[in-house]
Amino acid sequence: MGDPECQTILPKLKTDLLEIIEACCDGNLKNLKIEWFNQKSLCVVLCSKGYPDKYNKDILIENLDKLDLDEGDFLYHAGTKKNNNKIYSNGGRVINFVSLSSSFKESRSKIFNHIDRLNWGGGFFRKDIGHKVINE
């Protein structure tokens, strides 16, 4: 699986991932009951301008401390680097926002609010993520 796919699926996993990996290594996976949270999960990737072609790097990402993530919200650094206690873009896919909630629409709304609050002028994101499963 790629990063965004894995990042949206793993938060739904109720069973400890380490238990699953150990069961695989020990040949006991068939004896393990794997459980999932019954919630919807959505991932939106914040990309550096120019991605997937030539994209900008070393763009300061401020306002990360202003994000108020709920328990079911996750922020994954993908193409970032830390320099002098500041975070900069360092790749095309920069930050992945994931939200777990009772509906795809709610998850997408929460993610868009986080992206708005981040207010990073160096990036863009697709606004059509989830459109096939969200009735508006």
PDB file of C-alpha atoms in Angstrom:
ATOM      1  CA  MET A   1       0.000   0.000   0.000  1.00  0.00           C
ATOM      2  CA  GLY A   2       1.091   3.565  -0.571  1.00  0.00           C
ATOM      3  CA  ASP A   3       1.339   6.166   2.173  1.00  0.00           C
ATOM      4  CA  PRO A   4      -2.131   7.785   1.882  1.00  0.00           C
ATOM      5  CA  GLU A   5      -3.877   4.427   1.561  1.00  0.00           C
ATOM      6  CA  CYS A   6      -2.123   2.978   4.580  1.00  0.00           C
ATOM      7  CA  GLN A   7      -2.546   6.158   6.612  1.00  0.00           C
ATOM      8  CA  THR A   8      -6.303   6.124   6.139  1.00  0.00           C
ATOM      9  CA  ILE A   9      -6.700   2.399   6.900  1.00  0.00           C
ATOM     10  CA  LEU A  10      -4.447   1.945   9.939  1.00  0.00           C
ATOM     11  CA  PRO A  11      -6.371   4.349  12.253  1.00  0.00           C
ATOM     12  CA  LYS A  12      -9.396   2.074  11.758  1.00  0.00           C
ATOM     13  CA  LEU A  13      -7.433  -0.892  13.106  1.00  0.00           C
ATOM     14  CA  LYS A  14      -8.564  -1.784  16.620  1.00  0.00           C
ATOM     15  CA  THR A  15      -6.199  -4.758  16.982  1.00  0.00           C
ATOM     16  CA  ASP A  16      -2.646  -3.816  17.930  1.00  0.00           C
ATOM     17  CA  LEU A  17      -0.544  -3.763  14.748  1.00  0.00           C
ATOM     18  CA  LEU A  18       2.419  -5.267  16.608  1.00  0.00           C
ATOM     19  CA  GLU A  19       0.265  -8.275  17.551  1.00  0.00           C
ATOM     20  CA  ILE A  20      -0.598  -8.766  13.882  1.00  0.00           C
ATOM     21  CA  ILE A  21       3.047  -8.534  12.815  1.00  0.00           C
ATOM     22  CA  GLU A  22       4.131 -10.970  15.551  1.00  0.00           C
ATOM     23  CA  ALA A  23       1.360 -13.392  14.556  1.00  0.00           C
ATOM     24  CA  CYS A  24       2.590 -13.226  10.950  1.00  0.00           C
ATOM     25  CA  CYS A  25       6.170 -13.912  12.025  1.00  0.00           C
ATOM     26  CA  ASP A  26       5.100 -16.784  14.286  1.00  0.00           C
ATOM     27  CA  GLY A  27       2.800 -18.318  11.672  1.00  0.00           C
ATOM     28  CA  ASN A  28      -0.250 -17.765  13.905  1.00  0.00           C
ATOM     29  CA  LEU A  29      -2.161 -15.152  11.937  1.00  0.00           C
ATOM     30  CA  LYS A  30      -5.078 -17.525  11.364  1.00  0.00           C
ATOM     31  CA  ASN A  31      -5.582 -17.695  15.151  1.00  0.00           C
ATOM     32  CA  LEU A  32      -5.727 -13.928  15.641  1.00  0.00           C
ATOM     33  CA  LYS A  33      -9.052 -12.110  15.528  1.00  0.00           C
ATOM     34  CA  ILE A  34      -8.423  -8.795  13.783  1.00  0.00           C
ATOM     35  CA  GLU A  35     -10.902  -6.096  14.770  1.00  0.00           C
ATOM     36  CA  TRP A  36     -11.681  -2.725  13.224  1.00  0.00           C
ATOM     37  CA  PHE A  37     -13.299   0.470  14.499  1.00  0.00           C
ATOM     38  CA  ASN A  38     -16.662   1.032  12.819  1.00  0.00           C
ATOM     39  CA  GLN A  39     -15.890   4.563  11.622  1.00  0.00           C
ATOM     40  CA  LYS A  40     -15.226   6.261   8.309  1.00  0.00           C
ATOM     41  CA  SER A  41     -11.696   7.376   7.488  1.00  0.00           C
ATOM     42  CA  LEU A  42     -10.531   9.871   4.913  1.00  0.00           C
ATOM     43  CA  CYS A  43      -7.072  11.143   3.949  1.00  0.00           C
ATOM     44  CA  VAL A  44      -6.261  14.396   2.147  1.00  0.00           C
ATOM     45  CA  VAL A  45      -2.699  15.062   1.023  1.00  0.00           C
ATOM     46  CA  LEU A  46      -1.307  18.585   1.195  1.00  0.00           C
ATOM     47  CA  CYS A  47       1.200  18.848  -1.665  1.00  0.00           C
ATOM     48  CA  SER A  48       3.888  21.352  -2.486  1.00  0.00           C
ATOM     49  CA  LYS A  49       3.033  23.692  -5.353  1.00  0.00           C
ATOM     50  CA  GLY A  50       4.235  22.210  -8.625  1.00  0.00           C
ATOM     51  CA  TYR A  51       3.789  18.586  -7.539  1.00  0.00           C
ATOM     52  CA  PRO A  52       3.915  16.036  -9.212  1.00  0.00           C
ATOM     53  CA  ASP A  53       6.305  17.777 -11.593  1.00  0.00           C
ATOM     54  CA  LYS A  54       8.940  20.219 -10.362  1.00  0.00           C
ATOM     55  CA  TYR A  55       7.859  21.295  -6.906  1.00  0.00           C
ATOM     56  CA  ASN A  56       9.116  23.765  -4.343  1.00  0.00           C
ATOM     57  CA  LYS A  57      11.192  22.673  -1.359  1.00  0.00           C
ATOM     58  CA  ASP A  58      12.393  24.381   1.801  1.00  0.00           C
ATOM     59  CA  ILE A  59       9.152  26.307   2.278  1.00  0.00           C
ATOM     60  CA  LEU A  60       8.521  27.090   5.947  1.00  0.00           C
ATOM     61  CA  ILE A  61       5.358  25.509   7.362  1.00  0.00           C
ATOM     62  CA  GLU A  62       4.071  27.643  10.194  1.00  0.00           C
ATOM     63  CA  ASN A  63       0.930  27.287  12.285  1.00  0.00           C
ATOM     64  CA  LEU A  64       1.344  23.567  13.016  1.00  0.00           C
ATOM     65  CA  ASP A  65       1.002  24.499  16.691  1.00  0.00           C
ATOM     66  CA  LYS A  66      -2.372  26.111  15.925  1.00  0.00           C
ATOM     67  CA  LEU A  67      -3.912  22.836  14.798  1.00  0.00           C
ATOM     68  CA  ASP A  68      -6.295  21.420  17.385  1.00  0.00           C
ATOM     69  CA  LEU A  69      -6.566  17.775  16.384  1.00  0.00           C
ATOM     70  CA  ASP A  70      -9.381  15.714  17.877  1.00  0.00           C
ATOM     71  CA  GLU A  71      -8.814  12.139  19.068  1.00  0.00           C
ATOM     72  CA  GLY A  72      -9.706  10.721  15.646  1.00  0.00           C
ATOM     73  CA  ASP A  73      -7.599  13.204  13.686  1.00  0.00           C
ATOM     74  CA  PHE A  74      -4.063  12.471  12.520  1.00  0.00           C
ATOM     75  CA  LEU A  75      -1.368  14.493  10.808  1.00  0.00           C
ATOM     76  CA  TYR A  76       1.394  12.560   9.062  1.00  0.00           C
ATOM     77  CA  HIS A  77       4.581  14.265   7.951  1.00  0.00           C
ATOM     78  CA  ALA A  78       5.484  12.881   4.529  1.00  0.00           C
ATOM     79  CA  GLY A  79       7.759  15.385   2.783  1.00  0.00           C
ATOM     80  CA  THR A  80       8.952  17.559   5.640  1.00  0.00           C
ATOM     81  CA  LYS A  81      12.196  18.228   7.429  1.00  0.00           C
ATOM     82  CA  LYS A  82      13.082  19.879  10.692  1.00  0.00           C
ATOM     83  CA  ASN A  83      15.745  22.573  10.766  1.00  0.00           C
ATOM     84  CA  ASN A  84      16.430  24.770  13.816  1.00  0.00           C
ATOM     85  CA  ASN A  85      13.148  23.608  15.413  1.00  0.00           C
ATOM     86  CA  LYS A  86      11.138  24.727  12.386  1.00  0.00           C
ATOM     87  CA  ILE A  87       9.364  22.514   9.855  1.00  0.00           C
ATOM     88  CA  TYR A  88       9.980  22.927   6.117  1.00  0.00           C
ATOM     89  CA  SER A  89       8.678  21.183   3.030  1.00  0.00           C
ATOM     90  CA  ASN A  90      11.113  18.656   1.601  1.00  0.00           C
ATOM     91  CA  GLY A  91       9.053  16.683  -0.900  1.00  0.00           C
ATOM     92  CA  GLY A  92       6.055  16.745  -3.190  1.00  0.00           C
ATOM     93  CA  ARG A  93       3.526  15.153  -0.828  1.00  0.00           C
ATOM     94  CA  VAL A  94       4.168  17.187   2.304  1.00  0.00           C
ATOM     95  CA  ILE A  95       1.544  16.474   4.977  1.00  0.00           C
ATOM     96  CA  ASN A  96      -1.295  13.953   5.075  1.00  0.00           C
ATOM     97  CA  PHE A  97      -4.385  14.781   7.108  1.00  0.00           C
ATOM     98  CA  VAL A  98      -6.534  11.843   8.232  1.00  0.00           C
ATOM     99  CA  SER A  99      -9.788  12.014  10.132  1.00  0.00           C
ATOM    100  CA  LEU A 100     -11.890   9.219  11.616  1.00  0.00           C
ATOM    101  CA  SER A 101     -15.555  10.028  12.229  1.00  0.00           C
ATOM    102  CA  SER A 102     -19.086   8.732  11.772  1.00  0.00           C
ATOM    103  CA  SER A 103     -19.271   9.943   8.143  1.00  0.00           C
ATOM    104  CA  PHE A 104     -16.985  10.712   5.204  1.00  0.00           C
ATOM    105  CA  LYS A 105     -18.538  14.168   4.973  1.00  0.00           C
ATOM    106  CA  GLU A 106     -17.650  14.953   8.589  1.00  0.00           C
ATOM    107  CA  SER A 107     -14.108  13.615   8.111  1.00  0.00           C
ATOM    108  CA  ARG A 108     -13.579  15.725   5.011  1.00  0.00           C
ATOM    109  CA  SER A 109     -14.983  18.828   6.709  1.00  0.00           C
ATOM    110  CA  LYS A 110     -12.655  18.380   9.688  1.00  0.00           C
ATOM    111  CA  ILE A 111      -9.652  17.918   7.401  1.00  0.00           C
ATOM    112  CA  PHE A 112     -10.487  20.986   5.329  1.00  0.00           C
ATOM    113  CA  ASN A 113     -10.794  23.012   8.552  1.00  0.00           C
ATOM    114  CA  HIS A 114      -7.329  21.831   9.643  1.00  0.00           C
ATOM    115  CA  ILE A 115      -5.851  22.732   6.266  1.00  0.00           C
ATOM    116  CA  ASP A 116      -7.493  26.171   6.411  1.00  0.00           C
ATOM    117  CA  ARG A 117      -6.137  26.724   9.912  1.00  0.00           C
ATOM    118  CA  LEU A 118      -2.655  25.667   8.817  1.00  0.00           C
ATOM    119  CA  ASN A 119      -2.885  28.341   6.103  1.00  0.00           C
ATOM    120  CA  TRP A 120       0.209  27.152   4.252  1.00  0.00           C
ATOM    121  CA  GLY A 121       0.642  29.203   1.096  1.00  0.00           C
ATOM    122  CA  GLY A 122       3.248  26.823  -0.308  1.00  0.00           C
ATOM    123  CA  GLY A 123       0.839  24.017  -1.010  1.00  0.00           C
ATOM    124  CA  PHE A 124      -2.386  22.773  -2.523  1.00  0.00           C
ATOM    125  CA  PHE A 125      -4.760  19.857  -2.058  1.00  0.00           C
ATOM    126  CA  ARG A 126      -7.469  18.114  -4.028  1.00  0.00           C
ATOM    127  CA  LYS A 127     -10.929  19.218  -2.988  1.00  0.00           C
ATOM    128  CA  ASP A 128     -12.662  16.279  -4.697  1.00  0.00           C
ATOM    129  CA  ILE A 129     -11.410  13.609  -2.269  1.00  0.00           C
ATOM    130  CA  GLY A 130     -14.377  11.532  -1.124  1.00  0.00           C
ATOM    131  CA  HIS A 131     -16.800  13.036  -3.621  1.00  0.00           C
ATOM    132  CA  LYS A 132     -17.989   9.609  -4.785  1.00  0.00           C
ATOM    133  CA  VAL A 133     -19.199   8.630  -1.296  1.00  0.00           C
ATOM    134  CA  ILE A 134     -20.404  11.985   0.015  1.00  0.00           C
ATOM    135  CA  ASN A 135     -23.911  13.215  -0.726  1.00  0.00           C
ATOM    136  CA  GLU A 136     -23.969  16.991  -0.760  1.00  0.00           C
TER     137      GLU A 136
END
